[in-house]
Coordinates of C-alpha atoms in Angstrom, one line a residue:
X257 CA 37.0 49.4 -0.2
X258 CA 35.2 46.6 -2.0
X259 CA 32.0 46.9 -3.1
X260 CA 28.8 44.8 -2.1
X261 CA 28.8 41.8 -4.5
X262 CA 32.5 41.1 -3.8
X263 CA 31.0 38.3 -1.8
X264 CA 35.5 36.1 -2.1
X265 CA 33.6 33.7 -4.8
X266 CA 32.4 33.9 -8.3
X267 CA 28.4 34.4 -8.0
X268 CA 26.3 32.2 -10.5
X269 CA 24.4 33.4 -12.7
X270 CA 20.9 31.9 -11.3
X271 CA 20.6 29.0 -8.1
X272 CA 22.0 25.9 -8.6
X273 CA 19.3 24.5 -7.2
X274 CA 16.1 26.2 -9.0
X275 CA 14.6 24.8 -11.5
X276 CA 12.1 27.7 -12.4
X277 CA 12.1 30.4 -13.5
X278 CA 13.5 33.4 -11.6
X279 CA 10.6 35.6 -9.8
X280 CA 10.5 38.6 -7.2
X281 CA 10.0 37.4 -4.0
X282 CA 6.7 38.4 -2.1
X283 CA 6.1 41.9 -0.7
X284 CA 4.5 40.4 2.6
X285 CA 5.1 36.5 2.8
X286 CA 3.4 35.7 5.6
X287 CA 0.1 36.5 3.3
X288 CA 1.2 34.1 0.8
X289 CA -0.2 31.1 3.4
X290 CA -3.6 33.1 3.0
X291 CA -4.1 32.5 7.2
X292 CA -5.2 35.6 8.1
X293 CA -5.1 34.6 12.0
X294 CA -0.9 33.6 11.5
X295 CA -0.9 37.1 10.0
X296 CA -2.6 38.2 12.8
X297 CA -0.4 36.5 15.4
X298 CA 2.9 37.7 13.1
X299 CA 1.4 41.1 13.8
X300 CA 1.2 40.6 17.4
X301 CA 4.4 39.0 17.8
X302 CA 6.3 42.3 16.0
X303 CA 4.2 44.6 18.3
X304 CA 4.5 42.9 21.6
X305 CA 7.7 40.5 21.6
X306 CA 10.3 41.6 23.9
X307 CA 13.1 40.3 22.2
X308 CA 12.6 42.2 19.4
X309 CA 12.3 45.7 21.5
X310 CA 15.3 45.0 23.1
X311 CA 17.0 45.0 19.1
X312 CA 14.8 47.7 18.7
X313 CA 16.8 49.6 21.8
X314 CA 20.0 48.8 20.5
X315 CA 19.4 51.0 17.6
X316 CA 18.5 53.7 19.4
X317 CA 21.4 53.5 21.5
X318 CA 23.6 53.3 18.4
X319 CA 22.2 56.4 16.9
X320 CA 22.9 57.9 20.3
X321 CA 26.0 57.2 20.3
X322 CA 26.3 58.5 16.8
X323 CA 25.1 61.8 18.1
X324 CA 28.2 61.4 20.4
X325 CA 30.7 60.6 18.3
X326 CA 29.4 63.4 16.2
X327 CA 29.4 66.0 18.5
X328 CA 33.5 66.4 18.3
X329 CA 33.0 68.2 15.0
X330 CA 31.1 70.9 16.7
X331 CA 32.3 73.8 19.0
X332 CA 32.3 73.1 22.9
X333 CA 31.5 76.0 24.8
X334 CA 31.4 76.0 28.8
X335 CA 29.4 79.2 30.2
X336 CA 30.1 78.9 34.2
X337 CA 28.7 81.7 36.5
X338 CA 29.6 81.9 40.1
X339 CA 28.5 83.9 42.9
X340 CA 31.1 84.2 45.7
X341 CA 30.0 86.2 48.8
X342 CA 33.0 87.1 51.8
X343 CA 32.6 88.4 55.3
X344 CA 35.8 89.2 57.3
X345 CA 35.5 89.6 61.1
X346 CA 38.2 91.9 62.9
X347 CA 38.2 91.8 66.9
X348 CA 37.3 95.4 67.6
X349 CA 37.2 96.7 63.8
X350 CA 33.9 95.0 63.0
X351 CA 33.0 93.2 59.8
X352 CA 33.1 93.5 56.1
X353 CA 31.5 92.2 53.4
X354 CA 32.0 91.4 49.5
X355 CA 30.1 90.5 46.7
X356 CA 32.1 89.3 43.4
X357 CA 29.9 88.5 40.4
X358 CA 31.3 86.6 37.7
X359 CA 30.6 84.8 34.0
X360 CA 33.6 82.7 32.7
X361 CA 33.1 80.7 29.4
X362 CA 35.6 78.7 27.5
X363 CA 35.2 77.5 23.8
X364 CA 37.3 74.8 22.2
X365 CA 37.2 73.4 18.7
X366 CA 39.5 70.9 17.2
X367 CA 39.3 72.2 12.7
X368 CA 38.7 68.9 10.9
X369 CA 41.3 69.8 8.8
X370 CA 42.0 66.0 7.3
X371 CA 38.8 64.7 7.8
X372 CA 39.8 62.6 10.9
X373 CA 36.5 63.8 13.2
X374 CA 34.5 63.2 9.9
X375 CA 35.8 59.8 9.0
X376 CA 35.0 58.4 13.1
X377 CA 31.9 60.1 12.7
X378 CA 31.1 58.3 9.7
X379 CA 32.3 55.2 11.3
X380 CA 29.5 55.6 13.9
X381 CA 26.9 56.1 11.0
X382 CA 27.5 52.9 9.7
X383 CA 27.0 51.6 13.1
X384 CA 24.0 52.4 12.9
X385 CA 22.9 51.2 9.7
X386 CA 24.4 48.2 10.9
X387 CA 22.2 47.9 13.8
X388 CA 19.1 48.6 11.9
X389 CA 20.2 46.1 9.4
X390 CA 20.1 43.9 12.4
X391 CA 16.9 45.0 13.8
X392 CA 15.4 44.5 10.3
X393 CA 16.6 40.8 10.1
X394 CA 15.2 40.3 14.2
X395 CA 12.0 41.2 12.7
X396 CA 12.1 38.4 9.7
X397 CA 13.5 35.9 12.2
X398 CA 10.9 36.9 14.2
X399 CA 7.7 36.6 11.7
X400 CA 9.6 32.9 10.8
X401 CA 10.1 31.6 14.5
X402 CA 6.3 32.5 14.5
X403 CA 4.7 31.1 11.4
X404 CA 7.0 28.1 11.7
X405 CA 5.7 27.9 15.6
X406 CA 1.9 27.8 14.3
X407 CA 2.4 25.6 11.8
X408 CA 3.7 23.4 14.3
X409 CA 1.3 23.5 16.6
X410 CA -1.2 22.7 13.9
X411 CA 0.6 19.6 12.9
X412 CA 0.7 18.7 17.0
X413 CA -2.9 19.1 17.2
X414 CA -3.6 16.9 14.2
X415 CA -1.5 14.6 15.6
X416 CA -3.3 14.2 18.4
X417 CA -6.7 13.7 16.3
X418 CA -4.4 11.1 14.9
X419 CA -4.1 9.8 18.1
X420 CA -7.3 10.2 19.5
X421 CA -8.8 8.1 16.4
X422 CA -6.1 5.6 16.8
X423 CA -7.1 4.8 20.8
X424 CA -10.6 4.6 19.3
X425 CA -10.0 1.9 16.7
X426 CA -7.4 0.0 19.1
X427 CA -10.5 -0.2 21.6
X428 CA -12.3 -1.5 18.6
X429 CA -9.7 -4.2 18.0
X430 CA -10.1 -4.7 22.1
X431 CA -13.8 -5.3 21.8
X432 CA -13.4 -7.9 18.3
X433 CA -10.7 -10.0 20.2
X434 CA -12.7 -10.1 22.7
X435 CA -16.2 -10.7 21.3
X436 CA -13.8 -13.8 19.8
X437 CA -12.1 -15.0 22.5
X438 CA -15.8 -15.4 24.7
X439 CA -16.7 -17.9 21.2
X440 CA -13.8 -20.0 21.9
X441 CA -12.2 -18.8 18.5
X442 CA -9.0 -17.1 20.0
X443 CA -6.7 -17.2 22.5
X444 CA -6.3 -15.2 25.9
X445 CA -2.7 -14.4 24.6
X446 CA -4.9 -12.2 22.1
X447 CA -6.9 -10.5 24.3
X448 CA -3.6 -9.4 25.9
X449 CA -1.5 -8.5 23.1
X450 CA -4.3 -6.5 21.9
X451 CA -5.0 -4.5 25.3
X452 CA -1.5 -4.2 25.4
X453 CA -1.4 -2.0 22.0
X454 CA -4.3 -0.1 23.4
X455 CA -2.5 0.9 26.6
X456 CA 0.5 2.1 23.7
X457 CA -1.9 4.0 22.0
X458 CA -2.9 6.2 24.9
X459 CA 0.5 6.5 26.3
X460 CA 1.4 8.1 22.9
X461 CA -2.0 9.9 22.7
X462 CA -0.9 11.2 25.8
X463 CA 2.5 12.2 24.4
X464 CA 0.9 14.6 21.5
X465 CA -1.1 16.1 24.6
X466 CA 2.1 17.4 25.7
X467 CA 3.8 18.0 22.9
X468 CA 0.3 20.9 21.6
X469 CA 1.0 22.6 25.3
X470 CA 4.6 22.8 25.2
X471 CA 4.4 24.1 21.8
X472 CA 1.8 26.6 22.4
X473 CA 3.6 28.3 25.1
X474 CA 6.6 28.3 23.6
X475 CA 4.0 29.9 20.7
X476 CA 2.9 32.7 23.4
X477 CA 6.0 33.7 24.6
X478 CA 7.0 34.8 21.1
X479 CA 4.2 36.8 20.8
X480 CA 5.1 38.5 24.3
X481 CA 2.1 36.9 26.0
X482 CA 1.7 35.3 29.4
X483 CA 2.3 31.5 28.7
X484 CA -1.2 29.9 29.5
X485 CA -0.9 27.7 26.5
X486 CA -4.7 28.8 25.3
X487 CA -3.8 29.9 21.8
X488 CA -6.5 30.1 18.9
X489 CA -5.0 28.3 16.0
X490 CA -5.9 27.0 12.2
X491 CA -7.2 23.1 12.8
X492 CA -5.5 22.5 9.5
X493 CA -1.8 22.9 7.7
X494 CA -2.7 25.1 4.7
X495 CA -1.6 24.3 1.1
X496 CA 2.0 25.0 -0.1
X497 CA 2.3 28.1 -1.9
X498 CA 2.4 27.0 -5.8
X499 CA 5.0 29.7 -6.5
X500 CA 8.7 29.3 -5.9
X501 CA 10.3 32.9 -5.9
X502 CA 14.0 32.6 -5.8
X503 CA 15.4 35.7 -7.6
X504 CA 18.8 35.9 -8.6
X505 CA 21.8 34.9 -6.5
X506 CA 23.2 38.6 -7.1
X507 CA 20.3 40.2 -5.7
X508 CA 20.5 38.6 -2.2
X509 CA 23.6 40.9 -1.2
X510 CA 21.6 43.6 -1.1
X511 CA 18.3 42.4 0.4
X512 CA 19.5 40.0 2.8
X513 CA 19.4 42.2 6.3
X514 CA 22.5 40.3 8.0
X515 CA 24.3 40.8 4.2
X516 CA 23.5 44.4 4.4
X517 CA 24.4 44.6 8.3
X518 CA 27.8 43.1 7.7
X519 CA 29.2 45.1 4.8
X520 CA 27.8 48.2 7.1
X521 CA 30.2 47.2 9.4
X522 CA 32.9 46.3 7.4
X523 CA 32.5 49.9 5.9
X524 CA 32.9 51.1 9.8
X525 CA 36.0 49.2 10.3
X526 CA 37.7 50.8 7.6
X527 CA 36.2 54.4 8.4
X528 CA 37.3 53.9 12.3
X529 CA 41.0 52.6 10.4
X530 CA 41.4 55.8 8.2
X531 CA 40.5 57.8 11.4
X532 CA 42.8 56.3 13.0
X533 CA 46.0 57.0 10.5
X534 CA 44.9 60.3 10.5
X535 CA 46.1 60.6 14.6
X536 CA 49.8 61.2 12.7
X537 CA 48.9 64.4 11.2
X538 CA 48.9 67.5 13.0
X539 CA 45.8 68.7 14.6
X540 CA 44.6 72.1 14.8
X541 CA 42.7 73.4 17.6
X542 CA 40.9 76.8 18.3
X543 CA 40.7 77.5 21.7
X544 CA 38.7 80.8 23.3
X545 CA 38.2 81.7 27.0
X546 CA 36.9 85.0 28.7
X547 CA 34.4 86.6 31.1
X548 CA 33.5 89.1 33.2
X549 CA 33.8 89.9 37.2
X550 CA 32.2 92.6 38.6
X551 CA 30.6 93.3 42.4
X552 CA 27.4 95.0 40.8
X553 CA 25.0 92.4 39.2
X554 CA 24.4 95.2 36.7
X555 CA 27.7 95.6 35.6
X556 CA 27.9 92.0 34.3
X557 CA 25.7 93.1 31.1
X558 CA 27.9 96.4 29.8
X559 CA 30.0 94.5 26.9
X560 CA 32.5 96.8 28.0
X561 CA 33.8 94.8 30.9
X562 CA 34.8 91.7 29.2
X563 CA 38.2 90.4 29.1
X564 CA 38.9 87.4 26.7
X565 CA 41.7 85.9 24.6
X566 CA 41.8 83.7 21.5
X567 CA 44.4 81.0 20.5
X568 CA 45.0 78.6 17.8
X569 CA 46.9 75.6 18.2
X570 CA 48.8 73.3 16.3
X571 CA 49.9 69.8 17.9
X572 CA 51.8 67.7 16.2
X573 CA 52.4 63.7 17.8
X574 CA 56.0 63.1 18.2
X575 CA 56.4 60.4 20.6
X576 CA 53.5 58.3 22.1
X577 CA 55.3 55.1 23.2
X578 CA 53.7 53.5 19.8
X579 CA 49.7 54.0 21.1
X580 CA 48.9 55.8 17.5
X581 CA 50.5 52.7 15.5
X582 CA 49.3 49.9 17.6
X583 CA 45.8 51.2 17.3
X584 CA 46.5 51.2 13.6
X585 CA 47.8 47.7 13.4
X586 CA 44.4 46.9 15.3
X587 CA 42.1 48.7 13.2
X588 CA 43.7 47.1 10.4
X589 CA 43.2 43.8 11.6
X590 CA 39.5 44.8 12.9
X591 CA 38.7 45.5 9.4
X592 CA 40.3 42.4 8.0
X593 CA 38.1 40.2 10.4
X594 CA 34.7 42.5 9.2
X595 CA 35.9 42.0 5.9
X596 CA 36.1 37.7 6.4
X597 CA 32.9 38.0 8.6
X598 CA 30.9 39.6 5.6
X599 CA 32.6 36.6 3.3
X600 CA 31.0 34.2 5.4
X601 CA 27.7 35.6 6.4
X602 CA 27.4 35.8 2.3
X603 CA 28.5 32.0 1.7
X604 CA 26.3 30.8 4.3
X605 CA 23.4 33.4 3.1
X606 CA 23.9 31.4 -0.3
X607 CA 24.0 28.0 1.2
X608 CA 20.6 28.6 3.2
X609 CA 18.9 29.6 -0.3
X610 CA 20.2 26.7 -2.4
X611 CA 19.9 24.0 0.2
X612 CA 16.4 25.4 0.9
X613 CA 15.5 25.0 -3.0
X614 CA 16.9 21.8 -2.6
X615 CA 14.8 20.4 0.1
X616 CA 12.0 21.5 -1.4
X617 CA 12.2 19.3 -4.6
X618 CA 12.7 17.0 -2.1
X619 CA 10.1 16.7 0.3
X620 CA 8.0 17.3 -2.5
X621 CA 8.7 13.8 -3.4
X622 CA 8.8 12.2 0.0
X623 CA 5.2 14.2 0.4
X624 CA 4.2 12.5 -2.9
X625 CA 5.3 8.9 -1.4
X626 CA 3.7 9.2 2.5
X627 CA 0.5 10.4 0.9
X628 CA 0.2 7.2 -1.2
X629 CA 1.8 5.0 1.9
X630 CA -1.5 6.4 3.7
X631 CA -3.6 5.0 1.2
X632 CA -2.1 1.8 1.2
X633 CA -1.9 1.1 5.1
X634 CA -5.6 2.2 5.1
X635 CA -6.7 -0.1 2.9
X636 CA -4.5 -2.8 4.3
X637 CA -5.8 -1.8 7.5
X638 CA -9.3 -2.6 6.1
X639 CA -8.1 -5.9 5.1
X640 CA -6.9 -6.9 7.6
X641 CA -9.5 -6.9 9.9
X642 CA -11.8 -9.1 7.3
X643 CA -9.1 -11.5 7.4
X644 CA -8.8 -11.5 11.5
X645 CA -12.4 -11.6 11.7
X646 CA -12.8 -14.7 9.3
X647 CA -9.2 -16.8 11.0
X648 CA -7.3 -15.9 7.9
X649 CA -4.3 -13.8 10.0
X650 CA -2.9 -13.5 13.3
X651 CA -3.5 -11.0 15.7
X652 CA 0.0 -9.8 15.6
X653 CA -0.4 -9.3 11.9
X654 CA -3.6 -7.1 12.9
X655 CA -2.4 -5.1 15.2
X656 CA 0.9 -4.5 13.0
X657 CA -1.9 -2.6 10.5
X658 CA -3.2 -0.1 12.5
X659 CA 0.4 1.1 13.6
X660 CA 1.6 0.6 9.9
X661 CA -1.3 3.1 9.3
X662 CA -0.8 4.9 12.1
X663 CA 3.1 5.7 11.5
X664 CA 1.7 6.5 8.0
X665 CA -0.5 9.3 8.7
X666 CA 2.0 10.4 11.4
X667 CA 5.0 10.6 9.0
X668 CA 2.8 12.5 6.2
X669 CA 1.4 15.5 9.1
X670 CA 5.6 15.6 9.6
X671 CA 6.4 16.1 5.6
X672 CA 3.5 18.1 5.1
X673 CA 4.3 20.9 8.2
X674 CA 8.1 20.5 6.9
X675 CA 7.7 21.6 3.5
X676 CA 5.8 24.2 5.1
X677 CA 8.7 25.6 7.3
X678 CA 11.4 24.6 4.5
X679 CA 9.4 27.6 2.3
X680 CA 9.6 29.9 5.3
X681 CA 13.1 29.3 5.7
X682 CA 13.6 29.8 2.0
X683 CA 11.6 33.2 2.5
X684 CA 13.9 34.1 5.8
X685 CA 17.3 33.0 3.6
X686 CA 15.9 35.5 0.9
X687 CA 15.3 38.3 2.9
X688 CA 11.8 37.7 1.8
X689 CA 9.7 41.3 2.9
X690 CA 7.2 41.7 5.8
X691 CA 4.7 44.5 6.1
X692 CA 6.6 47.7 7.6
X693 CA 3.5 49.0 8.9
X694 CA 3.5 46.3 11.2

């Protein structure tokens, strides 16, 4: 069996796409946004969310069935006690009655003389580890689905202050064309074009409405609550986290929970597959059965009156229609597919790390660029209503500001809340920690 890092590719020594230094990643980091009410609701969502105790069930019905599986190894006994009672009826001889007491047991143990019972035992163990592995990386998806879900209602609600000022300076504009129009200084075609951008405003003011409801419910559900869309939530995105902790590429194998999960399972296959092979050999078997009958309840105790025999068995498979090697042939290709599963769960694991690095370097920059596009529609903006005011532009020219500005500040909230979830997801693709307690 291949160990852990034999991932099918060679493994660079540091990401491709991290241009830092290499640093642990976070013991909790949800606390590295210092919100202490998204910690709060991360908290919630792990105690209350019913996906995630439906995972949580899984595992317990995996170690269950590990107990199962297990059990094979042990001794069976059967202890069965009966009580029979008779009455036979004669036509002019009367009746008589009987009374039989008995205890019958049976005991049967297979000796796990290869290590067959042991290997499909073990199989079952790594089940389970599997399935916690799984139930570990519910809980990160889980804590990322949420912090990603409050950042984005935060961003919806700002967009809708965005939206609420933009209706406000659009009725502005209104008023102004207006005011002008009365003085003979414009036309009506004005006074339309400009309610007409007002009427667009509110429509998409309208539209953010939505958008802050939808989200919060979809928020609520997560956290296993009844989907009212009334959710307390930061008025603001918080600031980026400075640091950017990437580790090494070698370390993911073994912190990554879906990494761990799938080379559990690989490990399974080939257990269940050398269980299997092990069907050839002969089995041996101690089987026991005895008891004790008896009319008197009291004679039932006296050791004396118990009759029992012991055998050991040897069986040997000599012909089973090719059952024992097709089973092989499919554990072999079972183990095969684990094997190529854990290949690609590891590429992909790689991929969501270095094209998470990469996207940050990038919205970085497009952050950098919208923040200084807001500063220049605003003061264009500004401008521009001087100019309208004094017959130096058109109205179309006007109006084409405030949405210039408008799409400005919209596309900057976007960035902003995206390089926000781009550092959760590079968490998540780390197999960044969350607090256990929790």
């Amino acid at each position: 069996m291949r160990n852990p890092g034999d991932a099918g590719a060679a493994l660079p020594a540091r990401w491709a796409a991290d241009k830092g230094t290499p640093q642990p990643t976070p013991e909790n980091w949800v606390e590295a946004f210092g919100d202490p009410n998204l910690s709060a609701l991360v908290d919630s969502a792990l105690a209350d969310n019913y996906q995630l105790k439906a995972v949580a069930a899984r595992v317990k019905a995996a170690v269950a069935q590990a107990r199962i599986d297990g059990a094979s190894r042990l001794p069976q006994l059967l202890f069965a006690p009966d009580y029979q009672y008779t009455q036979i009826r004669e036509a002019g001889f009367g009746s008589a009655r009987f009374s039989v007491f008995e205890t019958l047991f049976s005991l049967s143990w297979e000796l796990d003389v290869w290590g067959r019972i042991s290997d499909f035992q073990q199989a079952a163990i790594r089940e389970v580890n599997a399935t916690a592995g799984d139930f570990q990386g519910a809980r990160l998806s889980l804590a990322a689905r949420v912090a990603q879900g409050y950042f984005e209602l935060a961003e919806a609600r700002l967009q809708a202050a965005v939206g609420e000022r933009s209706v406000k300076d659009r009725s502005v504009i209104v008023g102004l064309v207006r005011g002008r129009f009365a003085r003979g200084l414009t036309k009506a075609l004005d006074v339309r074009l400009a309610l007409t951008d007002l009427a667009n405003a509110e429509a998409e003011l309208t539209q953010a409405h939505n958008q802050v409801q939808i989200i919060a419910r979809r928020l609520q559900v997560l956290l296993g609550r009844y989907p009212e869309a009334v959710l307390t939530a930061t008025a603001e995105l918080p600031e980026l986290p400075p640091d950017m902790p990437a580790g090494l590429p070698s370390e993911l194998l073994e912190r990554r929970p879906d990494l761990i999960a799938a080379y559990d399972r690989l490990l399974a296959a080939d257990s269940r597959l050398q269980s299997t092979r092990k069907l050839l050999l002969p089995r041996v078997a101690l089987t026991a059965a005895g008891g004790m009958r008896s009319q008197a309840l009291t004679e039932l105790v006296d050791p004396r009156a118990l009759a029992w025999n012991v055998l050991i068995g040897l069986a040997q498979p000599v012909f089973t229609g090719g059952r024992i090697r097709g089973q092989i042939e499919l554990d072999k290709a079972q183990t095969e597919q684990a094997l190529n599963l854990y290949k690609d769960t590891a590429l992909n694991a790689f991929r969501e790390v270095e094209q998470a690095l990469a996207a940050d370097e990038w919205l970085r920059k497009e952050e950098k660029a919208l923040k200084n596009a807001v500063e220049q529609t605003e003061a264009s903006r500004k401008l521009a209503v001087y100019s309208y005011q004094h017959g130096y532009i058109e109205i179309l020219t006007l109006l084409d500001s405030y949405r210039s500005t408008l799409t400005a500040q919209s596309a900057h909230l976007s960035v902003r809340r995206q390089l926000l979830s781009n550092r959760i997801n590079l968490y998540l693709a780390l197999g960044g920690s969350i607090c256990e307690a929790c």
